[in-house]
Short mmCIF file of C-alpha atoms and ligand atoms in Angstrom, two decimals:
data_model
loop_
_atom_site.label_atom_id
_atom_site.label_comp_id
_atom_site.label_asym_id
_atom_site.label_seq_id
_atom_site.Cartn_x
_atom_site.Cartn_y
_atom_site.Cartn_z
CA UNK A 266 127.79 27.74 114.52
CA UNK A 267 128.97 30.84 113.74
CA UNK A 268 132.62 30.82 111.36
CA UNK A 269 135.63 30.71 113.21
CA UNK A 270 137.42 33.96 114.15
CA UNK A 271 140.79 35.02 112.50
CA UNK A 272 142.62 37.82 112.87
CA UNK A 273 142.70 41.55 111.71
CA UNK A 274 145.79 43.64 111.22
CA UNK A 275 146.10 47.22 111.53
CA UNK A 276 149.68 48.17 110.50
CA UNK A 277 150.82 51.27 112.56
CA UNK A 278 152.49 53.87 110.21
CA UNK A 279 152.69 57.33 112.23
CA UNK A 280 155.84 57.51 112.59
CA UNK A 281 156.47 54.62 110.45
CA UNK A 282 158.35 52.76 113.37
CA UNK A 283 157.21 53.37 116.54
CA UNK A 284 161.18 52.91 118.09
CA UNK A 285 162.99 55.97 118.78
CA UNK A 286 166.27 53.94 116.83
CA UNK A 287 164.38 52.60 113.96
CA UNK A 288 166.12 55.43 111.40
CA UNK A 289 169.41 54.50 112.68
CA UNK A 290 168.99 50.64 112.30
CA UNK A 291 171.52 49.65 109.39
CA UNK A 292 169.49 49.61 105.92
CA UNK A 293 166.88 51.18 107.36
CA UNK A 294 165.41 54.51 105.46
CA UNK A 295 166.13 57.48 107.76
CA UNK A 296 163.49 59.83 105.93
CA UNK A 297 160.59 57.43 105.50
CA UNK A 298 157.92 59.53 107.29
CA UNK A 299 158.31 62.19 104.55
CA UNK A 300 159.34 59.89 101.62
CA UNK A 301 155.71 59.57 99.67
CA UNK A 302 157.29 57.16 96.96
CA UNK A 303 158.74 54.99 99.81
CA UNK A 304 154.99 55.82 102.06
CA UNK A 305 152.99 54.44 98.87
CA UNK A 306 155.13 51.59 98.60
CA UNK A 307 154.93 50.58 101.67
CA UNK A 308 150.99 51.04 101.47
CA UNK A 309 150.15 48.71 98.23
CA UNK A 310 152.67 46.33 99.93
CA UNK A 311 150.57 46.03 102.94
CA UNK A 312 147.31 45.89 100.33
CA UNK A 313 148.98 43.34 98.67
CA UNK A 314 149.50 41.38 102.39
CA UNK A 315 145.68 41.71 102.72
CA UNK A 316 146.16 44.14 105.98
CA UNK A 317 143.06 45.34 107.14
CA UNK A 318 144.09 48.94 107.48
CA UNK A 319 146.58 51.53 107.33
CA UNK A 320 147.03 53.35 110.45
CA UNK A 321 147.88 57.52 110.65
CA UNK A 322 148.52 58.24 114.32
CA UNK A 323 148.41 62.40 115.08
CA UNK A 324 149.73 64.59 117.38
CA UNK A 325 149.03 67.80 117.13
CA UNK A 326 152.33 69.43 118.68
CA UNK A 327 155.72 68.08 118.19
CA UNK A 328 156.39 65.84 121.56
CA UNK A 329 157.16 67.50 124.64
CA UNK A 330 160.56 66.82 125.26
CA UNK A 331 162.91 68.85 125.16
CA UNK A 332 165.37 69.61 122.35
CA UNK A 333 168.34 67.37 123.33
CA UNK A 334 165.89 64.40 122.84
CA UNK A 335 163.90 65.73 120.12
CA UNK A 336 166.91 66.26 118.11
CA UNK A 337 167.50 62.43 118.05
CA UNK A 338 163.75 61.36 117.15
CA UNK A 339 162.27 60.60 113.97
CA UNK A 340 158.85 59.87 115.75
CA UNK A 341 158.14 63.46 116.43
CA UNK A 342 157.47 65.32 113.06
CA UNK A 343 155.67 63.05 109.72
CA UNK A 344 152.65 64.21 107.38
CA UNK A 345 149.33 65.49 108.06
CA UNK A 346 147.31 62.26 108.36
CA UNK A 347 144.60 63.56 105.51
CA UNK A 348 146.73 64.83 103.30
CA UNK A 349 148.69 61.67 103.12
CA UNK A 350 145.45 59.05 103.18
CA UNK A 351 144.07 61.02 100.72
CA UNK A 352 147.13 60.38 98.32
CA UNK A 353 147.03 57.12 99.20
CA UNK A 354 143.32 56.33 98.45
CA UNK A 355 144.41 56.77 95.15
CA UNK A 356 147.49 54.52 94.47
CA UNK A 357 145.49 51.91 96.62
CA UNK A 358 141.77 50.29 96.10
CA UNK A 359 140.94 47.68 99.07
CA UNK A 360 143.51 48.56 102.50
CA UNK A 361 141.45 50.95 105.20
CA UNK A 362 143.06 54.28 105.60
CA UNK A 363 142.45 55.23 109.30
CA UNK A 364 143.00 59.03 110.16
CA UNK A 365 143.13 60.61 114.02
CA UNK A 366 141.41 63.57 114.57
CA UNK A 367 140.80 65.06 117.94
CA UNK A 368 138.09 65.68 119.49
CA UNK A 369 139.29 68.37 122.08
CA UNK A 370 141.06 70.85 119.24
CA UNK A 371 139.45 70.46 116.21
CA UNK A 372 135.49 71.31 115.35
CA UNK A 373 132.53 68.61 114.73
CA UNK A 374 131.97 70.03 111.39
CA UNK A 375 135.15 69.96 109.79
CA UNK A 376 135.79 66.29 111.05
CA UNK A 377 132.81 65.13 109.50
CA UNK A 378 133.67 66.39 106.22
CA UNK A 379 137.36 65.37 105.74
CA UNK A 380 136.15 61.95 106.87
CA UNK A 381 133.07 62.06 104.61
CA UNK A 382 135.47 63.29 101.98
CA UNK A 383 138.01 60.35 102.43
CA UNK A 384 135.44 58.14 102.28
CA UNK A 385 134.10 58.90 99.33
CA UNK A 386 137.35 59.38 97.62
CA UNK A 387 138.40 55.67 98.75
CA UNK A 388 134.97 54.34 97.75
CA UNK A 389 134.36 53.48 101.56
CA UNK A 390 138.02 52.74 102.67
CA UNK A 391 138.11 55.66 105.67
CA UNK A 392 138.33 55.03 109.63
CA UNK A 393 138.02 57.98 112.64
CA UNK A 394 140.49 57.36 115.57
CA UNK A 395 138.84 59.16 117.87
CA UNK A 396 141.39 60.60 120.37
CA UNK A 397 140.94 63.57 123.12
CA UNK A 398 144.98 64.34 122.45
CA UNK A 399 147.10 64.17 126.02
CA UNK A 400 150.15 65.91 124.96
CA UNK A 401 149.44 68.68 127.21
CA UNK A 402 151.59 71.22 124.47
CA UNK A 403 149.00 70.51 121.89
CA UNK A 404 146.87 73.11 123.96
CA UNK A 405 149.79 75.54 123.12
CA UNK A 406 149.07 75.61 119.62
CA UNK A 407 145.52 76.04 119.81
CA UNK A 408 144.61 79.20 121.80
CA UNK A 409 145.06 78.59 125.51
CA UNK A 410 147.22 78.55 127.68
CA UNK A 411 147.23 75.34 129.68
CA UNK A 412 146.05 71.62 128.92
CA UNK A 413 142.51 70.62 129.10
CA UNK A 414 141.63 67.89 131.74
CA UNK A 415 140.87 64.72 131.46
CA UNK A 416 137.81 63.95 132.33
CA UNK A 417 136.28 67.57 130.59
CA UNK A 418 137.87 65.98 127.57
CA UNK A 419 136.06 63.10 127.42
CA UNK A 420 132.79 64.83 128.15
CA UNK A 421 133.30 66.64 124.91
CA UNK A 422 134.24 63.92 123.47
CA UNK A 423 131.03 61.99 123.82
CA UNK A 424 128.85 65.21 122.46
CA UNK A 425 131.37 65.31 119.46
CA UNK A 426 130.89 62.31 118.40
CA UNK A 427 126.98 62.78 118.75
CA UNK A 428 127.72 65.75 116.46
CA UNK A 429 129.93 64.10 113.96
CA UNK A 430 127.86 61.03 113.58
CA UNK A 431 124.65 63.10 113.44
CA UNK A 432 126.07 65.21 110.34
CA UNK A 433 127.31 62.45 108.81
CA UNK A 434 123.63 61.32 108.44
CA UNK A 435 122.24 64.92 107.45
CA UNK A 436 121.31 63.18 103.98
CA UNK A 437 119.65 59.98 103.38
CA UNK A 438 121.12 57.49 101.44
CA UNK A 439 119.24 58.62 98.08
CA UNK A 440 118.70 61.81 99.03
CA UNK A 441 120.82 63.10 95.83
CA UNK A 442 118.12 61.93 92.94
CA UNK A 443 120.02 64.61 90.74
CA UNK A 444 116.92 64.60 87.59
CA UNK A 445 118.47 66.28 84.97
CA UNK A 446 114.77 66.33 83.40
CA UNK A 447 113.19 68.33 86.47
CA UNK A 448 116.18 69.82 87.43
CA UNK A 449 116.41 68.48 90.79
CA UNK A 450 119.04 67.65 92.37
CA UNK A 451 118.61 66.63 95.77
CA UNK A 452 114.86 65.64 97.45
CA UNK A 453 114.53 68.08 100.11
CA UNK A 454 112.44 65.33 101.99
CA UNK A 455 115.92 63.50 102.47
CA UNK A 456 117.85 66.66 104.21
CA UNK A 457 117.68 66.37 108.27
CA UNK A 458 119.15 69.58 109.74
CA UNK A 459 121.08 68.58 113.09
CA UNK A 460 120.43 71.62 115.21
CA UNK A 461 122.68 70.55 117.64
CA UNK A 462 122.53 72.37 121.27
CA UNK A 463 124.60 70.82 123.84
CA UNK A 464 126.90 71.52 126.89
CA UNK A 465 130.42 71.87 124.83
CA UNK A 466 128.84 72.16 120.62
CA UNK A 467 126.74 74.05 118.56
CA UNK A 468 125.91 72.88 114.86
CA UNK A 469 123.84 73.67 112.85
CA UNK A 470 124.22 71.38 110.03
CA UNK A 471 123.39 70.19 107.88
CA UNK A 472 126.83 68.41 106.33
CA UNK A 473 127.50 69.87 102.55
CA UNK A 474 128.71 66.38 101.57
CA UNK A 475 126.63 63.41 100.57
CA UNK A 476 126.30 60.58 103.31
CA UNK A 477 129.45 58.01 103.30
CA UNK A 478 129.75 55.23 101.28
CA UNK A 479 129.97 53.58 104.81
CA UNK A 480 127.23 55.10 105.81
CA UNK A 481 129.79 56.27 109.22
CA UNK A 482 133.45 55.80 108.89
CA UNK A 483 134.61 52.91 110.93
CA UNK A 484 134.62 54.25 114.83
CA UNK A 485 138.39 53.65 115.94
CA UNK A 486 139.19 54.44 119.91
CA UNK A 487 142.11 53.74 122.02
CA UNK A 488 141.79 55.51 125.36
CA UNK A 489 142.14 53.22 128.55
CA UNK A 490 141.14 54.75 131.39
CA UNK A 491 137.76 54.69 132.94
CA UNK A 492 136.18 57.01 130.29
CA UNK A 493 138.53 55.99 127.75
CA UNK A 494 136.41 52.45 128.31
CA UNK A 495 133.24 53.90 128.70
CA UNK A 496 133.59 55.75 125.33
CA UNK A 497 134.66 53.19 123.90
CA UNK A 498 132.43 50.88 125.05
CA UNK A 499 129.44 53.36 124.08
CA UNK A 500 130.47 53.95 120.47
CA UNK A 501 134.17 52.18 118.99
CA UNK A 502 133.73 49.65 116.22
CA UNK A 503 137.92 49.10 116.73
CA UNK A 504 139.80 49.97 119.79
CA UNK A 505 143.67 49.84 119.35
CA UNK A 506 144.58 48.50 122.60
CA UNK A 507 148.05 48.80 124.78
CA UNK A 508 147.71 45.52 126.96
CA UNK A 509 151.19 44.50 127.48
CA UNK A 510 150.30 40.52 128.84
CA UNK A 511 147.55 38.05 127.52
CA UNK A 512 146.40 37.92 131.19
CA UNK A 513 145.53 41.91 130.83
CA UNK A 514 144.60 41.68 127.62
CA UNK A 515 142.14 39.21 128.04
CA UNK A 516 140.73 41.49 131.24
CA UNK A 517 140.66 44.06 129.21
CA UNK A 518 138.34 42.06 126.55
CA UNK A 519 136.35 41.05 128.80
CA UNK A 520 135.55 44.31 130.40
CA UNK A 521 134.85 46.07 127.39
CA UNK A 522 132.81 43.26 126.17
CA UNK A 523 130.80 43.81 129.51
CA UNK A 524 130.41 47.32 129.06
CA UNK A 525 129.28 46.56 125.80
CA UNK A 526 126.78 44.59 126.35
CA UNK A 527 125.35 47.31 129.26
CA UNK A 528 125.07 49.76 126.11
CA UNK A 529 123.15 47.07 124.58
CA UNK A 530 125.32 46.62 121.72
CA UNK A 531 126.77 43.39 120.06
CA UNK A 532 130.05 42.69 121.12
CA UNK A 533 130.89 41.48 117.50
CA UNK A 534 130.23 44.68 116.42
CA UNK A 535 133.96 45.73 118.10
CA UNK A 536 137.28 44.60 117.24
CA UNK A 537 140.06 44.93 119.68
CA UNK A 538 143.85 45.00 118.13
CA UNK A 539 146.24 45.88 120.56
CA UNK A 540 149.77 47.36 119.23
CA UNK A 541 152.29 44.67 118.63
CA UNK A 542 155.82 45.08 118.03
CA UNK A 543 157.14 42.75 115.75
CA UNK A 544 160.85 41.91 114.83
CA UNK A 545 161.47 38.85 112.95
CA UNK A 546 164.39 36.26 112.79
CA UNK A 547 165.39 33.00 111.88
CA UNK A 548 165.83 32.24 115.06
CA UNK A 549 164.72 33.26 118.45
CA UNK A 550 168.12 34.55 118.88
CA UNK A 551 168.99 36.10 116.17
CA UNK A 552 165.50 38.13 116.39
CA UNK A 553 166.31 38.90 119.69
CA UNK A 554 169.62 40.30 118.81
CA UNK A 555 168.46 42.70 116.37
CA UNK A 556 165.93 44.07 119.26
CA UNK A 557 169.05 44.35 121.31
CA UNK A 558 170.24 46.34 118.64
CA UNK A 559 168.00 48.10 118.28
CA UNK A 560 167.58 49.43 121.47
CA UNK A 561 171.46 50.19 121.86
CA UNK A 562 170.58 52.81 119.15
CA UNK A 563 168.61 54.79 121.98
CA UNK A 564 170.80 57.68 123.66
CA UNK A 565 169.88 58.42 127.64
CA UNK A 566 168.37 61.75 126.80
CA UNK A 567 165.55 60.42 124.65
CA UNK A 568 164.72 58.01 126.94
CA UNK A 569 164.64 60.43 130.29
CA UNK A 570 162.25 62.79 128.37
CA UNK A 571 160.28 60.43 127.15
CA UNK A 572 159.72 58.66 130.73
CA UNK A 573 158.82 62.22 131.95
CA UNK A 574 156.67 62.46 129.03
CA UNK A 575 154.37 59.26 129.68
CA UNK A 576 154.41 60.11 133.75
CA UNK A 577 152.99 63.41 133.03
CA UNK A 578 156.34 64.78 135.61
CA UNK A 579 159.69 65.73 134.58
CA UNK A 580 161.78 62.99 136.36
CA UNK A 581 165.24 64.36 134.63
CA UNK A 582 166.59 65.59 138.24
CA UNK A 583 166.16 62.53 140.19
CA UNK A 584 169.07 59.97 140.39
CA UNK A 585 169.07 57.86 137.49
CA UNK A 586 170.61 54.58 139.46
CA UNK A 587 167.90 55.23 142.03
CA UNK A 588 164.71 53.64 142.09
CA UNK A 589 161.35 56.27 140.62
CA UNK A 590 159.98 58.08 143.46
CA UNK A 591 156.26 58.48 144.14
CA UNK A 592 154.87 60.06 141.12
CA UNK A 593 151.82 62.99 141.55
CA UNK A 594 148.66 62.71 139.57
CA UNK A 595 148.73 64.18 136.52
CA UNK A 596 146.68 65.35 133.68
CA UNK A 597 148.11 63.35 130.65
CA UNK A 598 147.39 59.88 129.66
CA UNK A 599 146.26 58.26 133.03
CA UNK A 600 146.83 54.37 131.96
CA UNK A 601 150.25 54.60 130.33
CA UNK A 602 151.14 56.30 133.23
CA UNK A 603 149.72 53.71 135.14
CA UNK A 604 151.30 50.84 133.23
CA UNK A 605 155.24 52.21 133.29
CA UNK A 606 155.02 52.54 137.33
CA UNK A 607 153.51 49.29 137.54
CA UNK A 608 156.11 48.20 135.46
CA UNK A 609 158.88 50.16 137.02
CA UNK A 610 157.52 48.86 140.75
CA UNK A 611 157.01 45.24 139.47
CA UNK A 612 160.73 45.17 138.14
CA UNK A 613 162.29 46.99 140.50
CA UNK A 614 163.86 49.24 138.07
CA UNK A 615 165.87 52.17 138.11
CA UNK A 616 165.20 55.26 136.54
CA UNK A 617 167.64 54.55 133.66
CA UNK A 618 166.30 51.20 133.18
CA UNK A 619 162.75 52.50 133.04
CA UNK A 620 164.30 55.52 131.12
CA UNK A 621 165.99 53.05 128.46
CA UNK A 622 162.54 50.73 128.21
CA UNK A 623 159.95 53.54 127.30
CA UNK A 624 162.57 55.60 125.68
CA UNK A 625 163.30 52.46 122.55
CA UNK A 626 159.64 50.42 123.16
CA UNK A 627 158.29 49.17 126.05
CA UNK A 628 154.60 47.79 125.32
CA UNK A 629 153.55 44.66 123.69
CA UNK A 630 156.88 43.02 121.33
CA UNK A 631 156.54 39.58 119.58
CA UNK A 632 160.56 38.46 118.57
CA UNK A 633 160.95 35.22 117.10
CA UNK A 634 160.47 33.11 114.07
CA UNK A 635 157.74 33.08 112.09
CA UNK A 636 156.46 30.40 113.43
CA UNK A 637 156.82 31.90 117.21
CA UNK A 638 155.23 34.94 116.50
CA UNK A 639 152.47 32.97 114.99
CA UNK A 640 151.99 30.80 117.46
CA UNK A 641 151.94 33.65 119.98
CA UNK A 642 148.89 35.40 117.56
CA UNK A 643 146.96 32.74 117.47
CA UNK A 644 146.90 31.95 121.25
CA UNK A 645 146.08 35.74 121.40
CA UNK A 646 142.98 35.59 119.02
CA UNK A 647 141.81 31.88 120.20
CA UNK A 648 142.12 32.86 124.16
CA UNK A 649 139.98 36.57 123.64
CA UNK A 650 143.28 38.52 124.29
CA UNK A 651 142.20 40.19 120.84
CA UNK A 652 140.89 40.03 117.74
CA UNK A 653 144.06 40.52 115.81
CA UNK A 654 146.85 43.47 115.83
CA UNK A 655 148.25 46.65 114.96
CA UNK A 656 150.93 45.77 113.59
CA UNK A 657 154.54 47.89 114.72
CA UNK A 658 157.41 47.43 112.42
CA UNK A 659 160.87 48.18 114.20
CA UNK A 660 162.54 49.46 111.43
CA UNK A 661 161.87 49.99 108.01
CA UNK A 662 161.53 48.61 104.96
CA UNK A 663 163.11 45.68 106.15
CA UNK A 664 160.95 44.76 109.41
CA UNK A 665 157.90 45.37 106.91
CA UNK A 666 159.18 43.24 104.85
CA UNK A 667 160.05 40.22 107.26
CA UNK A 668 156.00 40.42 108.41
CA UNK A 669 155.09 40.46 105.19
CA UNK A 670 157.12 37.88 103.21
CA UNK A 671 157.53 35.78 106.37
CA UNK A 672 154.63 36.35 109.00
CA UNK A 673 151.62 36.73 106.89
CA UNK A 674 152.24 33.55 104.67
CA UNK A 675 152.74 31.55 108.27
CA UNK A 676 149.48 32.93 109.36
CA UNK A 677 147.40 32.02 106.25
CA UNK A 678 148.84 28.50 106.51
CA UNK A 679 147.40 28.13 109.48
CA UNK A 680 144.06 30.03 108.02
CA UNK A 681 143.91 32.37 110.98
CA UNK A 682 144.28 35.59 107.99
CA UNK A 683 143.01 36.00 105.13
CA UNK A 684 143.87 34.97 101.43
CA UNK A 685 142.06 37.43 100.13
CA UNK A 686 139.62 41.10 101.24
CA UNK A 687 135.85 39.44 101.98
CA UNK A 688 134.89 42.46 100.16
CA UNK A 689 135.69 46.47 99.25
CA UNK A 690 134.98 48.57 102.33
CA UNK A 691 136.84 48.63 105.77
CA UNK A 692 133.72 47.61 107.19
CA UNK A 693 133.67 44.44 105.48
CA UNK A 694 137.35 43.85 106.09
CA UNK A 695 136.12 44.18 109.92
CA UNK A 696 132.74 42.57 109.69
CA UNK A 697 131.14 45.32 110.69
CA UNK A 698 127.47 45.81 109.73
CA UNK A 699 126.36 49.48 108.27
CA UNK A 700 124.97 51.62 110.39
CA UNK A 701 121.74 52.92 109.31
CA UNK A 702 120.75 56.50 108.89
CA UNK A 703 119.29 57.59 112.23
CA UNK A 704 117.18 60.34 110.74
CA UNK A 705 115.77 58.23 107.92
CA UNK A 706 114.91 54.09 107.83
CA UNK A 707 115.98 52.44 104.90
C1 LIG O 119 147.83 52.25 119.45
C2 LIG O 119 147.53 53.62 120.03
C3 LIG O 119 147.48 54.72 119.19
C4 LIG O 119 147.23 55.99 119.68
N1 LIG O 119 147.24 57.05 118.83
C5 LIG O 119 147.08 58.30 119.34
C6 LIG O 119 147.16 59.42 118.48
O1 LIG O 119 147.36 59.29 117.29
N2 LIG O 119 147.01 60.66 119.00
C7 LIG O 119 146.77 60.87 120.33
O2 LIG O 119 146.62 62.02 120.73
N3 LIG O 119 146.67 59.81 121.17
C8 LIG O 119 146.85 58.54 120.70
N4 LIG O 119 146.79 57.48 121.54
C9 LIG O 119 146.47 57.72 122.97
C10 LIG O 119 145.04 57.36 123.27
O3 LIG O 119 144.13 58.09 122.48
C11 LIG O 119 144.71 57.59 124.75
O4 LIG O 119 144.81 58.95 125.10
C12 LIG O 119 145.65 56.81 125.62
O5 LIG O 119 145.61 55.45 125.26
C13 LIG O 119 145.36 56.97 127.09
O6 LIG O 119 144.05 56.65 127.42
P1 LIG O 119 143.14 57.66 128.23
O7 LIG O 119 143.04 58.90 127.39
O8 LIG O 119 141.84 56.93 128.36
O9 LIG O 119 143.81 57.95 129.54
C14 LIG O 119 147.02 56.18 121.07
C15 LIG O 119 147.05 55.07 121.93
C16 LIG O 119 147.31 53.80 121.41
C17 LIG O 119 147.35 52.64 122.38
#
């Protein structure tokens, strides 16, 4: 019999709350995305929690909204997700640092080499979110003139990571014999050169930087759509899922798991964390009041824009007490468009309700005790909702704290986390075997 499961947190730290009225909640730090003595703190306190990883989300424009609600968000502007892991490989020695980096603006060959690079400065700490980047403005600041569509973006996508994972194996394992006698440095036996021709890349190769310490930084995905999945089913080692009920998350398991097993891979070999919002009380109440306010700390303009944001359609001139009117097809991020009509249809919401919901948070929350939110983890992990969480703090440092000091302890009492790392890489945090070097056998 294989060990029992337990879970694997992810805390989510771009921005470093998630809610648009986290830097107004009382206590909380309004400048922590920029504050590195506060970002490093809050980094070796997560180590010291046992967190699997440390999680940079990117976006590679500031959100398109317009300025009355960008005015009033700390979410849209925090550091550049390398420059900050790297700082914090080095004030840290066990917690993954996970970095995005797009596939659709940014080139093979200098992917592979910041993430070979942060994994050899965190001695085999780095993960690759792989995302294809929906905020149609990111295009903007990259040479064209409109957004890219969807499905073209994936295509790349796939042939990228080919590309990434290819250079990252340009040099065996001991390729660098560096004989100070002879003089040689590397065996040239142990150099592949990619020559990579394809439909969207050409590389060359081979990388300039040793192989990672991980062999491949861990794979990290979190598109939903249909060839979101099929990516992810194809290559992620971690998908950060969005499922808002068990009943969906557990669909969602189960098709990936499917898919997984098409690609003839080992469904162990893939942890799914959906994001979780957590706020933390002594009692059900009380946690639920500080949600409540929480959310009052929202102003109608962020939440309009952001509504029109996620539905890919700018739904500011409709009536706000009426209900959302059929919404076109768009180009952005096909499932959480999907999920806030469902939601808004399901509900029978108006447009400010919907408005007020994905303008403060409106996926996934846990509020309650300790023991409520644990109980609600566990059923999670033990039913194949997930294999754990990314982790949302509502405010900060006090909702960091409260998991924590309060959550954490709760959990390893009931020995569903961990005392202690199993060992020094993210890929043993995750359980994740090494891939070997698909140029050279062991
Ligand atoms: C937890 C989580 C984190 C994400 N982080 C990013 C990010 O940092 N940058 C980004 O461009 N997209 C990010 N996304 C969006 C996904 O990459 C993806 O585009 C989205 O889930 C929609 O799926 P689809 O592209 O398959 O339609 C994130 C999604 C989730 C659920």
């Amino acid at each position: 019999m294989s060990a029992a499961r337990t879970l694997h947190l992810g805390a989510f730290m771009r921005p470093v709350s998630i809610h648009t009225g986290a830097w107004r909640y009382p206590g909380a730090a309004p400048d922590a995305n920029f504050n590195f003595p506060l970002l490093r703190h809050f980094a070796q306190r997560l180590e010291a929690a046992k967190f699997d990883a440390f999680f940079m989300a990117d976006h590679l424009a500031v959100l398109n909204m317009p300025v009355d609600a960008l005015k009033r968000s700390h979410t849209v502007t925090s550091f550049e997700p390398f420059t900050l892991l790297s700082a914090l490989a080095a004030v840290t020695s066990r917690i993954g640092l996970v970095a995005t980096a797009s596939t659709t603006f940014d080139e093979p060959y200098h992917v592979a080499r910041r993430f070979a690079s942060l994994d050899h400065i965190s001695e085999g700490r780095a993960g690759w979110n792989i995302v294809t980047t929906a905020n149609p403005d990111a295009a903007l600041n990259f040479g064209y003139d409109d957004e890219i569509d969807h499905d073209a973006r994936y295509v790349r996508a796939r042939e990228f990571y080919d590309v990434v994972t290819g250079l990252w194996d340009s040099f065996a394992d001991d390729a660098f014999v560096r004989e100070v006698e002879s003089g040689i440095y590397f065996d040239p036996a142990k150099l592949h050169v990619l020559a990579h021709k394809g439909a969207s890349l050409s590389v060359r190769g081979p990388l300039n930087i040793a192989r990672p310490v991980q062999g491949w930084p861990v794979i990290v995905q979190a598109g939903a759509s249909e060839a979101g999945r099929q990516l992810a089913a194809a290559t992620a080692e971690v998908i950060f899922g969005a499922e808002q009920t068990l009943a969906g998350a557990q669909a969602f398991y189960a098709d990936i798991t499917r898919r997984m097993i098409e690609n003839g891979r080992d469904p162990d070999h893939l942890k799914i964390l959906p994001a979780a919002f957590v706020v933390v009380g002594d009692t059900i109440e009380q946690a639920q009041a500080k949600r409540d306010h929480l959310d009052s700390l929202v102003h109608y303009d962020s939440g309009i824009h952001s509504l029109s944001g996620t539905l890919g359609h700018d739904v500011s001139g409709y009536d706000p007490d009426g209900p959302l009117p059929d919404i076109p097809e768009t180009n952005a991020s096909k499932s959480a468009r999907e999920r806030v009509i469902a939601v808004a249809r399901h509900k029978n919401l108006t447009i400010r309700e919907l408005a007020a919901r994905v303008g403060s948070y409106s996926g996934l929350a846990f509020v309650g005790t300790p023991s409520s939110i644990a109980d609600e983890m566990e059923e999670w992990l033990k039913t194949r909702g997930s294999d754990g969480f990314n982790i949302m703090f509502p405010y900060l440092p006090a909702g960091l704290d409260d998991f924590v000091d309060r959550v954490v302890p709760e959990l390893q009492r009931r020995g569903i986390f961990r005392t202690e790392y199993e060992g020094t890489t993210l890929r043993d945090h995750l359980g994740l075997p090494r891939p070997a070097n698909r140029f050279f056998a062991d």
